[in-house]
Coordinates of C-alpha atoms in Angstrom, one line a residue:
M5 CA 142.2 59.7 97.6
A6 CA 140.2 62.9 97.7
R7 CA 138.1 64.0 94.7
P8 CA 139.0 67.3 93.0
D9 CA 135.7 68.8 94.3
D10 CA 137.0 68.3 97.8
Q11 CA 140.2 70.3 97.3
A12 CA 140.8 73.9 98.2
S13 CA 142.0 76.5 95.7
G14 CA 145.8 76.5 95.6
H15 CA 146.1 72.8 96.2
A16 CA 147.7 70.6 93.6
A17 CA 144.4 69.4 92.3
Q18 CA 142.9 71.3 89.4
R19 CA 139.8 73.4 90.1
P20 CA 136.6 71.5 89.2
L21 CA 135.1 72.7 85.9
W22 CA 131.7 72.2 84.2
S23 CA 132.0 69.2 81.9
N24 CA 130.5 71.2 79.0
R25 CA 128.5 74.3 78.1
L26 CA 125.1 72.6 78.5
G27 CA 126.0 71.7 82.1
F28 CA 126.8 75.3 82.9
V29 CA 123.7 76.8 81.1
L30 CA 121.4 74.4 82.9
A31 CA 123.0 75.1 86.3
A32 CA 123.1 78.9 85.8
A33 CA 119.5 79.0 84.4
G34 CA 118.5 76.9 87.4
S35 CA 120.0 79.6 89.6
A36 CA 118.1 82.3 87.7
V37 CA 114.8 80.5 87.5
G38 CA 113.1 80.7 90.8
L39 CA 109.7 81.3 92.5
G40 CA 109.7 84.9 91.2
N41 CA 109.5 83.7 87.6
V42 CA 106.3 81.9 88.3
W43 CA 104.4 84.2 90.6
K44 CA 105.9 87.7 90.0
F45 CA 107.0 88.3 86.4
P46 CA 103.8 87.3 84.6
Y47 CA 101.7 89.4 86.9
I48 CA 103.9 92.6 86.8
A49 CA 104.0 92.2 83.0
G50 CA 100.2 92.1 82.8
V51 CA 99.5 95.0 85.1
N52 CA 102.2 97.3 83.6
G53 CA 101.4 97.2 80.0
G54 CA 101.5 93.6 78.8
G55 CA 103.6 93.3 75.6
A56 CA 104.9 96.9 76.1
F57 CA 106.3 96.0 79.5
V58 CA 107.8 92.8 78.1
L59 CA 109.7 94.8 75.4
V60 CA 111.0 97.2 78.1
Y61 CA 112.0 94.3 80.2
L62 CA 113.9 92.6 77.3
L63 CA 115.7 96.0 76.7
C64 CA 116.7 96.1 80.4
I65 CA 118.0 92.5 80.2
A66 CA 120.1 93.4 77.1
L67 CA 121.5 96.7 78.4
V68 CA 121.9 95.8 82.1
G69 CA 121.3 92.2 83.0
V70 CA 123.5 90.5 80.4
P71 CA 126.4 92.9 80.7
I72 CA 126.6 92.5 84.5
M73 CA 126.2 88.8 84.2
M74 CA 129.1 88.7 81.8
A75 CA 131.2 90.9 84.2
E76 CA 130.5 88.5 87.1
L77 CA 131.4 85.4 85.0
M78 CA 134.6 87.2 83.8
I79 CA 135.7 87.9 87.4
G80 CA 135.0 84.3 88.4
R81 CA 136.7 82.7 85.4
H82 CA 139.7 85.0 85.5
T83 CA 140.5 84.4 89.1
R84 CA 139.2 80.8 89.5
K85 CA 138.0 81.8 93.0
D86 CA 134.9 82.5 95.0
A87 CA 133.4 86.0 95.1
I88 CA 135.5 87.1 98.2
G89 CA 138.7 85.5 97.0
A90 CA 138.2 86.9 93.5
F91 CA 138.3 90.5 94.7
A92 CA 141.2 89.7 97.1
A93 CA 143.2 88.3 94.1
L94 CA 142.3 91.2 91.8
E95 CA 143.0 93.9 94.4
P96 CA 145.3 92.6 97.1
G97 CA 146.4 96.2 98.0
R98 CA 143.0 97.9 97.9
R99 CA 141.0 96.1 100.5
W100 CA 137.9 98.3 100.1
W101 CA 137.1 96.4 96.9
H102 CA 136.9 93.2 98.8
G103 CA 133.6 94.5 100.2
A104 CA 131.9 93.7 96.9
G105 CA 132.6 90.0 97.5
W106 CA 131.6 90.1 101.2
I107 CA 128.4 91.9 100.4
S108 CA 127.4 89.5 97.7
V109 CA 128.1 86.4 99.8
A110 CA 126.3 88.0 102.8
A111 CA 123.3 88.5 100.5
A112 CA 123.5 84.8 99.4
F113 CA 123.5 83.7 103.0
I114 CA 120.5 85.7 104.1
I115 CA 118.5 84.9 101.0
S116 CA 119.2 81.1 101.3
S117 CA 118.0 81.1 104.9
Y118 CA 114.5 82.5 104.2
Y119 CA 114.2 81.2 100.7
S120 CA 114.4 77.7 102.1
V121 CA 111.4 78.4 104.3
V122 CA 109.3 79.7 101.4
A123 CA 110.4 76.7 99.4
G124 CA 109.2 74.6 102.2
W125 CA 105.7 76.0 101.6
T126 CA 105.8 74.5 98.1
L127 CA 106.7 71.1 99.6
D128 CA 103.8 71.4 102.0
Y129 CA 101.5 72.0 99.1
V130 CA 102.9 69.1 97.2
W131 CA 101.8 67.0 100.1
R132 CA 98.4 68.6 100.4
S133 CA 97.7 68.2 96.7
L134 CA 98.6 64.6 96.8
H135 CA 96.7 63.9 100.0
D136 CA 93.3 65.4 99.1
G137 CA 93.8 67.3 95.8
F138 CA 91.8 70.2 97.3
G139 CA 88.8 68.7 95.6
A140 CA 86.8 67.8 98.7
L141 CA 87.3 71.2 100.3
A142 CA 85.3 74.4 100.2
P143 CA 87.1 77.4 98.6
S144 CA 87.1 79.3 101.9
V145 CA 88.8 76.3 103.6
I146 CA 91.4 76.1 100.9
E147 CA 92.2 79.8 101.1
S148 CA 92.5 79.5 104.9
Q149 CA 95.0 76.7 104.7
F150 CA 97.9 79.1 103.8
G151 CA 97.2 81.3 106.9
T152 CA 97.1 78.1 109.0
L153 CA 100.5 77.1 107.6
L154 CA 102.0 80.5 108.5
E155 CA 100.7 80.1 112.0
N156 CA 102.3 76.7 112.4
G157 CA 106.0 77.3 113.1
L158 CA 106.8 73.6 113.7
R159 CA 105.3 72.5 110.4
Q160 CA 107.2 75.2 108.5
G161 CA 110.3 74.3 110.3
L162 CA 110.1 70.7 109.3
W163 CA 109.5 71.5 105.7
H164 CA 112.4 74.0 105.9
L165 CA 114.6 71.2 107.3
L166 CA 113.6 68.8 104.5
F167 CA 114.2 71.3 101.8
M168 CA 117.6 72.3 103.1
F169 CA 118.5 68.6 103.4
L170 CA 117.7 68.2 99.7
C171 CA 119.9 71.2 98.8
L172 CA 122.7 69.7 100.9
A173 CA 122.4 66.3 99.2
V174 CA 123.1 68.1 95.9
V175 CA 125.9 70.5 96.8
I176 CA 127.8 68.0 98.8
G177 CA 128.5 66.1 95.6
G178 CA 130.5 68.9 94.1
V179 CA 130.4 70.7 90.8
Q180 CA 130.1 67.9 88.3
R181 CA 128.8 65.1 90.5
G182 CA 126.4 67.2 92.4
I183 CA 125.3 70.5 90.9
E184 CA 125.7 69.7 87.3
R185 CA 124.4 66.2 87.5
W186 CA 121.2 67.3 89.3
S187 CA 120.8 70.4 87.1
R188 CA 120.7 68.0 84.1
I189 CA 117.8 66.2 85.9
L190 CA 115.9 69.0 87.6
M191 CA 115.9 71.5 84.8
P192 CA 114.6 69.2 82.0
A193 CA 112.0 67.9 84.6
L194 CA 111.0 71.5 85.4
L195 CA 110.7 72.2 81.7
A196 CA 108.6 69.1 81.1
L197 CA 106.3 69.9 83.9
L198 CA 106.0 73.5 82.7
M199 CA 105.2 72.3 79.2
L200 CA 102.4 70.1 80.5
L201 CA 100.9 73.0 82.4
F202 CA 101.5 75.3 79.4
V203 CA 99.6 73.0 77.0
N204 CA 96.8 72.8 79.6
G205 CA 96.7 76.7 79.6
L206 CA 96.5 76.8 75.8
R207 CA 93.4 74.6 76.0
S208 CA 91.7 76.7 78.7
D209 CA 88.7 78.9 78.1
G210 CA 90.6 81.8 79.7
L211 CA 93.4 81.7 77.2
E212 CA 92.3 84.7 75.1
E213 CA 91.9 86.9 78.2
A214 CA 95.2 85.7 79.6
L215 CA 97.1 86.5 76.3
R216 CA 95.5 89.9 76.3
F217 CA 96.5 90.4 79.9
L218 CA 100.1 89.3 79.3
F219 CA 100.9 90.4 75.8
A220 CA 98.5 93.1 74.5
P221 CA 100.8 96.2 74.3
D222 CA 99.4 99.1 76.3
F223 CA 102.0 101.8 76.2
G224 CA 99.7 104.1 78.2
R225 CA 100.4 101.9 81.3
L226 CA 104.2 102.2 80.9
S227 CA 104.6 104.7 83.8
A228 CA 107.8 105.6 85.5
D229 CA 107.0 102.9 88.1
A230 CA 106.6 100.3 85.3
W231 CA 110.1 101.2 83.9
L232 CA 111.6 100.8 87.4
E233 CA 109.8 97.5 87.9
A234 CA 111.2 96.2 84.6
L235 CA 114.7 97.5 85.4
G236 CA 114.6 96.0 88.9
H237 CA 113.3 92.6 87.9
S238 CA 115.8 92.3 85.0
F239 CA 118.6 92.6 87.6
F240 CA 117.2 90.3 90.3
T241 CA 115.9 87.6 88.1
L242 CA 119.4 86.7 86.8
S243 CA 120.8 86.0 90.3
L244 CA 123.1 89.1 90.0
G245 CA 124.8 90.6 93.0
M246 CA 124.6 87.4 95.1
A247 CA 128.0 85.8 94.3
A248 CA 126.3 82.9 92.4
M249 CA 127.5 83.9 88.9
I250 CA 131.0 84.8 90.0
T251 CA 131.2 81.3 91.7
Y252 CA 129.7 79.5 88.7
G253 CA 131.9 81.5 86.4
S254 CA 135.0 80.2 88.2
Y255 CA 134.1 76.7 87.1
L256 CA 133.9 77.7 83.4
K257 CA 136.4 76.5 80.8
P258 CA 138.8 79.1 79.5
D259 CA 137.5 79.1 75.9
E260 CA 133.8 79.5 76.8
N261 CA 131.9 82.3 75.0
L262 CA 130.7 84.5 77.8
F263 CA 128.3 86.5 75.7
G264 CA 126.7 83.3 74.2
V265 CA 126.2 81.5 77.6
S266 CA 124.9 84.7 79.2
L267 CA 122.4 85.2 76.4
R268 CA 121.3 81.5 76.7
V269 CA 120.7 81.8 80.5
A270 CA 118.8 85.1 80.2
G271 CA 116.7 83.8 77.3
L272 CA 115.8 80.6 79.1
D273 CA 114.9 82.5 82.3
T274 CA 112.6 84.9 80.3
L275 CA 111.0 82.0 78.3
I276 CA 110.2 80.1 81.5
A277 CA 108.6 83.2 83.1
L278 CA 106.4 83.8 80.0
M279 CA 105.4 80.1 79.8
A280 CA 104.5 80.2 83.4
G281 CA 102.1 83.1 82.8
I282 CA 100.4 81.2 80.0
A283 CA 100.2 78.1 82.2
I284 CA 98.7 79.9 85.2
F285 CA 96.5 82.8 84.1
P286 CA 94.2 81.1 81.6
I287 CA 92.9 78.8 84.2
V288 CA 92.6 81.7 86.7
F289 CA 90.6 83.8 84.3
A290 CA 88.5 80.9 83.2
A291 CA 87.5 80.4 86.9
G292 CA 86.6 84.1 87.2
L293 CA 89.1 84.7 89.9
E294 CA 91.5 87.6 90.6
A295 CA 95.0 87.4 89.1
A296 CA 96.6 88.5 92.3
S297 CA 100.4 88.7 92.7
G298 CA 102.7 87.0 95.2
P299 CA 102.0 84.1 97.5
G300 CA 98.3 84.8 97.5
L301 CA 98.0 83.7 93.9
I302 CA 100.1 80.6 94.3
F303 CA 98.9 79.3 97.7
Q304 CA 95.3 80.5 97.8
T305 CA 93.9 81.4 94.4
L306 CA 95.4 78.5 92.4
P307 CA 94.5 75.7 94.9
V308 CA 90.9 76.9 94.6
V309 CA 91.2 76.8 90.8
F310 CA 92.6 73.3 90.9
S311 CA 89.7 72.2 93.1
Q312 CA 87.2 73.3 90.5
I313 CA 88.6 72.4 87.1
E314 CA 88.7 69.1 85.3
G315 CA 92.1 67.3 85.9
G316 CA 92.8 69.6 88.9
A317 CA 93.8 66.6 91.1
L318 CA 96.6 65.9 88.6
L319 CA 97.6 69.5 87.8
A320 CA 97.9 70.6 91.4
P321 CA 100.8 68.3 92.4
L322 CA 102.5 68.8 89.1
F323 CA 102.4 72.6 89.6
F324 CA 103.8 72.5 93.2
V325 CA 106.5 70.0 92.2
L326 CA 107.4 72.5 89.5
L327 CA 107.7 75.2 92.1
A328 CA 109.8 73.0 94.4
F329 CA 112.2 72.2 91.5
A330 CA 112.6 75.9 90.7
A331 CA 113.3 76.8 94.3
L332 CA 115.8 73.9 94.6
T333 CA 117.9 74.9 91.7
S334 CA 118.0 78.5 92.9
N335 CA 118.9 77.8 96.5
I336 CA 121.7 75.4 95.4
S337 CA 123.5 78.2 93.7
L338 CA 123.2 80.4 96.8
L339 CA 124.7 77.7 99.0
E340 CA 127.4 77.0 96.5
A341 CA 128.5 80.7 96.6
Q342 CA 129.1 80.3 100.3
I343 CA 130.6 76.9 100.2
A344 CA 133.2 78.0 97.5
Y345 CA 134.4 80.7 99.9
L346 CA 135.1 78.1 102.7
I347 CA 136.8 75.8 100.3
D348 CA 138.9 78.4 98.5
E349 CA 139.9 80.7 101.3
R350 CA 139.7 78.5 104.4
G351 CA 140.9 75.3 102.9
W352 CA 137.8 73.3 104.2
S353 CA 136.7 70.1 102.5
R354 CA 133.6 70.2 100.5
R355 CA 131.7 68.0 102.9
R356 CA 132.6 70.1 105.9
A357 CA 131.8 73.4 104.1
S358 CA 128.5 72.0 102.7
V359 CA 127.2 70.8 106.1
C360 CA 128.2 73.9 107.9
V361 CA 126.7 76.3 105.3
A362 CA 123.4 74.4 105.1
G363 CA 123.3 74.1 108.9
A364 CA 123.9 77.8 109.4
A365 CA 121.3 78.8 106.7
F366 CA 118.8 76.4 108.3
T367 CA 119.4 77.9 111.8
V368 CA 119.1 81.5 110.6
G369 CA 115.9 80.5 108.7
I370 CA 114.1 79.4 111.8
P371 CA 113.0 82.9 112.9
T372 CA 111.6 83.2 109.4
A373 CA 109.5 80.1 110.0
L374 CA 108.3 81.7 113.3
S375 CA 107.6 85.2 111.8
G376 CA 103.9 84.4 111.3
N377 CA 103.4 82.9 114.8
L378 CA 105.7 82.9 117.8
L379 CA 107.8 85.8 116.6
K380 CA 105.1 87.8 114.8
N381 CA 105.5 90.7 117.2
W382 CA 109.3 90.7 116.9
H383 CA 110.1 93.7 114.6
L384 CA 113.6 94.3 113.4
I385 CA 113.4 97.0 110.8
G386 CA 110.5 99.4 111.5
E387 CA 107.3 97.3 111.8
R388 CA 108.7 94.5 109.7
T389 CA 108.9 90.9 111.0
F390 CA 112.2 89.0 110.9
F391 CA 111.2 87.5 107.5
D392 CA 110.3 90.9 105.9
S393 CA 113.4 92.5 107.4
A394 CA 115.7 89.9 106.1
D395 CA 114.1 90.1 102.6
L396 CA 114.4 93.9 102.7
L397 CA 118.0 93.9 103.7
A398 CA 119.1 91.4 101.1
S399 CA 116.9 92.2 98.2
S400 CA 116.6 96.0 98.5
Y401 CA 120.1 96.9 99.7
L402 CA 122.8 94.2 99.5
L403 CA 122.0 92.9 96.0
P404 CA 121.9 96.2 94.2
L405 CA 124.9 97.5 96.2
A406 CA 127.0 94.5 95.3
G407 CA 125.9 94.8 91.6
L408 CA 126.8 98.5 91.6
L409 CA 130.3 97.8 93.0
I410 CA 130.9 95.0 90.5
A411 CA 129.8 97.2 87.6
L412 CA 131.9 100.1 88.8
Y413 CA 135.0 97.9 89.4
V414 CA 134.8 96.1 86.0
G415 CA 133.9 99.2 84.1
W416 CA 136.4 101.7 85.6
F417 CA 139.0 100.0 87.7
W418 CA 139.8 96.6 86.3
R419 CA 142.6 96.5 83.8
G420 CA 141.2 96.9 80.3
E421 CA 143.5 94.3 78.8
A422 CA 142.4 91.7 81.3
E423 CA 138.8 92.3 80.5
K424 CA 139.4 92.1 76.7
A425 CA 141.4 89.0 77.1
E426 CA 138.6 87.2 78.9
L427 CA 136.2 88.1 76.0
I428 CA 138.7 87.2 73.3
Q429 CA 139.3 83.7 74.8
G430 CA 135.7 82.8 74.1
G431 CA 135.6 84.3 70.6
C432 CA 133.6 87.4 71.4
G433 CA 136.3 90.0 71.5
G434 CA 134.5 92.1 68.9
L435 CA 131.8 92.8 71.5
Y436 CA 134.3 94.5 73.8
P437 CA 133.6 98.1 72.9
L438 CA 129.9 97.7 73.2
W439 CA 130.0 95.7 76.4
H440 CA 132.6 98.0 78.0
G441 CA 130.4 101.0 77.2
L442 CA 127.3 99.3 78.8
I443 CA 129.2 98.1 81.9
R444 CA 130.9 101.5 82.4
Y445 CA 128.0 103.9 81.9
V446 CA 124.6 102.3 81.5
A447 CA 124.8 99.5 84.1
P448 CA 126.1 101.6 87.1
L449 CA 123.5 104.3 86.4
A450 CA 120.7 101.7 86.1
V451 CA 121.7 99.8 89.3
T452 CA 121.9 103.2 91.2
V453 CA 118.4 103.9 90.1
I454 CA 117.3 100.5 91.4
L455 CA 119.1 101.1 94.7
V456 CA 117.5 104.5 95.2
N457 CA 114.1 103.3 94.2
K458 CA 114.3 100.4 96.6
A459 CA 115.3 102.8 99.4
I460 CA 112.4 105.1 98.7
Q461 CA 110.0 102.2 98.6
A462 CA 111.3 100.9 101.9
G463 CA 111.0 104.3 103.6
L464 CA 114.7 104.7 104.0
W465 CA 114.6 108.0 102.2
Q466 CA 112.3 109.5 104.8
V467 CA 114.5 108.2 107.6
L468 CA 117.6 109.8 106.0
R469 CA 115.7 113.1 105.5
R470 CA 114.8 113.1 109.2
L471 CA 118.4 112.5 110.2
L472 CA 119.6 115.3 107.9
G473 CA 116.9 117.6 109.3
L474 CA 115.2 118.0 105.9
A475 CA 111.8 116.7 107.0

């Protein structure tokens, strides 16, 4: 007899649900907490005004992130379908709205393909840290290891395969037996590892400088770019616009308080990002090194720090295991958004859908693994490699476009009574006027600003001006 997780929507079996609120919050927070929490948010907070930036970021989370998350959860719970099927059910006669679902699932597919390669880098560094602990190597050699990895397509491909297999092993088990069960293991383990590194950061000689970098409010550095950075990160960090929250919302119980769970997910996501900053930057500043952003900090600067400090041989593998866990919980949600479509709309079994989605994401991710070596001269968008082009397409265009369509639909076109009923079911109907105002006016405007800003940063604005004869 087939398990409920193997059944397609519309079959006699009831749709699988999260067993309780904790299971959903851990799974949704796992989706939100990713590599960007560890290497991006602490740095952009520090260089854009510290505590002042954090306050602006929290304001953006409250006014934009949480309202759109609630909208996505509402759509999923109301329809009990994947992102594509949800819009098909809500608007069977107006097919243009189905594009919001297709765009978000496409974004999930593209991101899951290259995110797995990046996550494979963390597995590679887990192995490196366990093998030699970086202690016997000169700093120049440690820093060069990352470049060597990028030049080795086969090595990246093997780690990419292993990581995707780990994701497959989770999602193939279904909602409760797979995603929820492993979220209950991975998220507490991630928090425990982060707490160990956090305590170590509190004991570091660089703590005072790190706290000043992260939290000392400098409103003079709150430029227009800083506001845009806070707004953009508040949207992307919560896994919005990538079908994950619609899919996870479809597994929520009818009486769940959407505002409460959204607030818990956003709060946990922000807390982990701030704790990561306190775990990382004290030891970086104590070593007198540059607090660079991005992969350079994680895969070059920090390994050098671990090679020089007391206990570094232990801290290094803990840190990279922490990164691997964060990447795993995020990629699981991206795969599930695609798997749910095949189960709900195509009637596939979970096993078949899981294997095919993971296999397709792995295959499309191979050019990413080759972008620093065999395919480094293969440019898709401008002078960008396959990896950079895929990231640009998904992160800069598809995600904000999907988020904009969702905000516009829920705020202006979805029946008001249906929206209100979804909030009342969970006991937060009193928030409807405030939420409806935010999702109708504030969120669409904010996401439009994000979309335009990303287009300008990517150079699309100049291309459009040339096409229109304005340049």
